[in-house]
Amino acid sequence: MALFRHVRTEFWRDEKVLEEMTPEDKLFFLYLLTNGNTTQIGVYKIPKKQMAFELGYSIESVNTFVDRFENYYKVIRYNPTTREVAIKKWGKYNLIKGGKPILDCVKKEIREVKDKTLLAYVADDISKEDIKIEFVKYIDDTYNDSLDSRLTIRGQKEKENKKEKEEEKENEDVAYSMSVGKFKKLYEENVGLINGIVAQWLIELAENIDYELFKKAIEIATDRGKCNKGYINGILNQWSDNNIRSYSDLMAYEKSKQNRGDRYGANSNKYRKNEFTSWCEDEDEELYRKPTYDEIAAVEREFGEFRTKH
């Protein structure tokens, strides 16, 4: 039996209490919250005769109160067979603190409840997870079995996820090794032997560009008779400066430059081709030498004439 019960000040500001309940209703509600039969869990046994005696009402009046609070206000449930009552929002205002003493008390009182549906009625408004679990375990006899099942399934899923991640990493490592291997093979077949410095360079290339772009750079260097690491790296650096990391990037860039060139007409000479388009068509060689003073002056004159006309 409880020595005392707390009633929160919010009780008096509750919309139903404030706007709908009569003074007699408020007294009856306070009685349900604070009488000597109340428990820590908000479900307890109390005969209607006891209510009538302690409140000074008749049995008929108590029946009316119980019916109104259960069916109109919907804040309680009463089982006339087990003579147990459940307070709807008891858990919201009272079961908000945890700890072993509270849990031990909750476990003890739960086992004394005969109508488990009343526990479910109160459990809906319990926010404290560890307390709510105790309600659920008692309500559902299969809870422990289902909990073990859920834990087993969760463990299996975690193992499967871990295995999948390991396989993904292994596949990534294999794919990466194959990619580096392709770069090395292409270099050996077209350029020469690979030492430590070249090997590290090829590894970095494999991480940053695709194989087809590397192959294109070697083809350009071979066509010019300058197929060596320095020259190939120069081509790749020029492409990198223009955010070209793949062969498709290169094709898109060349297409873009071609479209822009078409807008200005076909009268431009080779000196109007800047360093970014010089690897296209037959003028790729211009990209890798410094322009002469006369060439720079010619470009500046043509640019000035272009601005005057437009």
Tab-separated table of C-alpha atoms in Angstrom, residues 85-205:
chain	number	residue	atom	x	y	z
A	85	VAL	CA	-8.614	-0.324	-12.528
A	86	ALA	CA	-5.997	1.121	-14.923
A	87	ILE	CA	-5.150	4.835	-15.237
A	88	LYS	CA	-4.529	5.734	-18.888
A	89	LYS	CA	-1.718	8.311	-18.633
A	90	TRP	CA	-0.191	7.038	-15.422
A	91	GLY	CA	3.022	6.053	-17.180
A	92	LYS	CA	3.420	9.453	-18.813
A	93	TYR	CA	3.541	11.302	-15.493
A	94	ASN	CA	4.764	8.685	-13.004
A	95	LEU	CA	6.923	6.103	-14.801
A	96	ILE	CA	9.571	8.550	-15.959
A	97	LYS	CA	12.476	7.506	-13.740
A	98	GLY	CA	14.423	4.283	-14.015
A	99	GLY	CA	16.954	2.519	-11.860
A	100	LYS	CA	17.032	-0.869	-10.157
A	101	PRO	CA	14.716	-0.018	-7.204
A	102	ILE	CA	12.019	1.265	-9.573
A	103	LEU	CA	12.379	-1.697	-11.926
A	104	ASP	CA	12.239	-4.193	-9.068
A	105	CYS	CA	9.040	-2.579	-7.791
A	106	VAL	CA	7.525	-2.519	-11.286
A	107	LYS	CA	8.342	-6.205	-11.863
A	108	LYS	CA	6.767	-7.187	-8.538
A	109	GLU	CA	3.556	-5.199	-9.096
A	110	ILE	CA	3.160	-6.346	-12.703
A	111	ARG	CA	3.070	-9.997	-11.602
A	112	GLU	CA	0.152	-9.220	-9.280
A	113	VAL	CA	-2.091	-7.948	-12.119
A	114	LYS	CA	-4.662	-10.474	-13.321
A	115	ASP	CA	-6.021	-8.640	-16.381
A	116	LYS	CA	-3.069	-8.195	-18.757
A	117	THR	CA	-5.097	-6.002	-21.106
A	118	LEU	CA	-5.001	-3.308	-18.427
A	119	LEU	CA	-1.204	-3.404	-18.519
A	120	ALA	CA	-1.281	-2.945	-22.291
A	121	TYR	CA	-3.647	0.003	-21.811
A	122	VAL	CA	-1.141	1.745	-19.506
A	123	ALA	CA	1.979	0.684	-21.453
A	124	ASP	CA	0.990	2.722	-24.517
A	125	ASP	CA	1.857	5.953	-22.674
A	126	ILE	CA	5.135	4.837	-21.070
A	127	SER	CA	8.136	6.611	-22.610
A	128	LYS	CA	10.801	5.033	-20.394
A	129	GLU	CA	11.990	2.151	-22.552
A	130	ASP	CA	13.347	-0.178	-19.868
A	131	ILE	CA	10.097	0.062	-17.887
A	132	LYS	CA	7.971	-0.415	-20.986
A	133	ILE	CA	9.885	-3.585	-21.824
A	134	GLU	CA	8.913	-5.069	-18.447
A	135	PHE	CA	5.253	-4.438	-19.258
A	136	VAL	CA	5.594	-5.980	-22.707
A	137	LYS	CA	7.410	-9.056	-21.398
A	138	TYR	CA	4.593	-9.825	-18.980
A	139	ILE	CA	1.816	-9.004	-21.444
A	140	ASP	CA	3.239	-11.287	-24.127
A	141	ASP	CA	4.167	-14.748	-22.871
A	142	THR	CA	6.098	-15.332	-26.087
A	143	TYR	CA	8.188	-12.191	-25.608
A	144	ASN	CA	11.297	-13.968	-24.366
A	145	ASP	CA	11.158	-16.499	-27.196
A	146	SER	CA	10.646	-13.760	-29.750
A	147	LEU	CA	13.401	-11.680	-28.145
A	148	ASP	CA	15.841	-14.583	-28.438
A	149	SER	CA	14.706	-15.055	-32.025
A	150	ARG	CA	15.200	-11.366	-32.811
A	151	LEU	CA	18.650	-11.383	-31.222
A	152	THR	CA	19.592	-14.488	-33.215
A	153	ILE	CA	18.354	-12.955	-36.457
A	154	ARG	CA	20.135	-9.688	-35.662
A	155	GLY	CA	23.360	-11.582	-34.963
A	156	GLN	CA	23.061	-13.462	-38.246
A	157	LYS	CA	22.427	-10.227	-40.143
A	158	GLU	CA	25.428	-8.568	-38.517
A	159	LYS	CA	27.613	-11.512	-39.508
A	160	GLU	CA	26.226	-11.429	-43.042
A	161	ASN	CA	26.793	-7.669	-43.309
A	162	LYS	CA	30.334	-8.051	-42.009
A	163	LYS	CA	31.005	-10.840	-44.509
A	164	GLU	CA	29.537	-8.763	-47.352
A	165	LYS	CA	31.740	-5.798	-46.433
A	166	GLU	CA	34.795	-8.040	-46.312
A	167	GLU	CA	33.904	-9.500	-49.707
A	168	GLU	CA	33.322	-6.017	-51.134
A	169	LYS	CA	36.708	-4.864	-49.853
A	170	GLU	CA	38.333	-8.001	-51.212
A	171	ASN	CA	36.693	-7.435	-54.602
A	172	GLU	CA	37.792	-3.798	-54.554
A	173	ASP	CA	41.349	-4.854	-53.744
A	174	VAL	CA	41.293	-7.408	-56.559
A	175	ALA	CA	39.877	-4.859	-59.010
A	176	TYR	CA	42.477	-2.301	-57.936
A	177	SER	CA	45.307	-4.798	-58.335
A	178	MET	CA	44.027	-5.731	-61.792
A	179	SER	CA	43.821	-2.051	-62.750
A	180	VAL	CA	47.392	-1.344	-61.636
A	181	GLY	CA	48.498	-4.497	-63.428
A	182	LYS	CA	46.978	-3.273	-66.706
A	183	PHE	CA	48.804	0.066	-66.382
A	184	LYS	CA	52.112	-1.695	-65.724
A	185	LYS	CA	51.672	-4.120	-68.608
A	186	LEU	CA	50.818	-1.306	-71.044
A	187	TYR	CA	53.866	0.666	-69.922
A	188	GLU	CA	56.221	-2.304	-70.234
A	189	GLU	CA	54.917	-3.192	-73.703
A	190	ASN	CA	55.201	0.348	-75.096
A	191	VAL	CA	57.713	2.315	-73.013
A	192	GLY	CA	60.152	0.077	-71.190
A	193	LEU	CA	61.196	-1.471	-67.917
A	194	ILE	CA	59.613	-0.366	-64.644
A	195	ASN	CA	61.740	0.741	-61.702
A	196	GLY	CA	60.570	1.788	-58.241
A	197	ILE	CA	59.834	5.400	-59.214
A	198	VAL	CA	57.860	4.421	-62.301
A	199	ALA	CA	55.939	1.781	-60.336
A	200	GLN	CA	54.820	4.371	-57.761
A	201	TRP	CA	53.861	6.764	-60.550
A	202	LEU	CA	51.752	4.075	-62.228
A	203	ILE	CA	49.997	3.282	-58.928
A	204	GLU	CA	49.074	6.961	-58.517
A	205	LEU	CA	47.826	7.102	-62.106
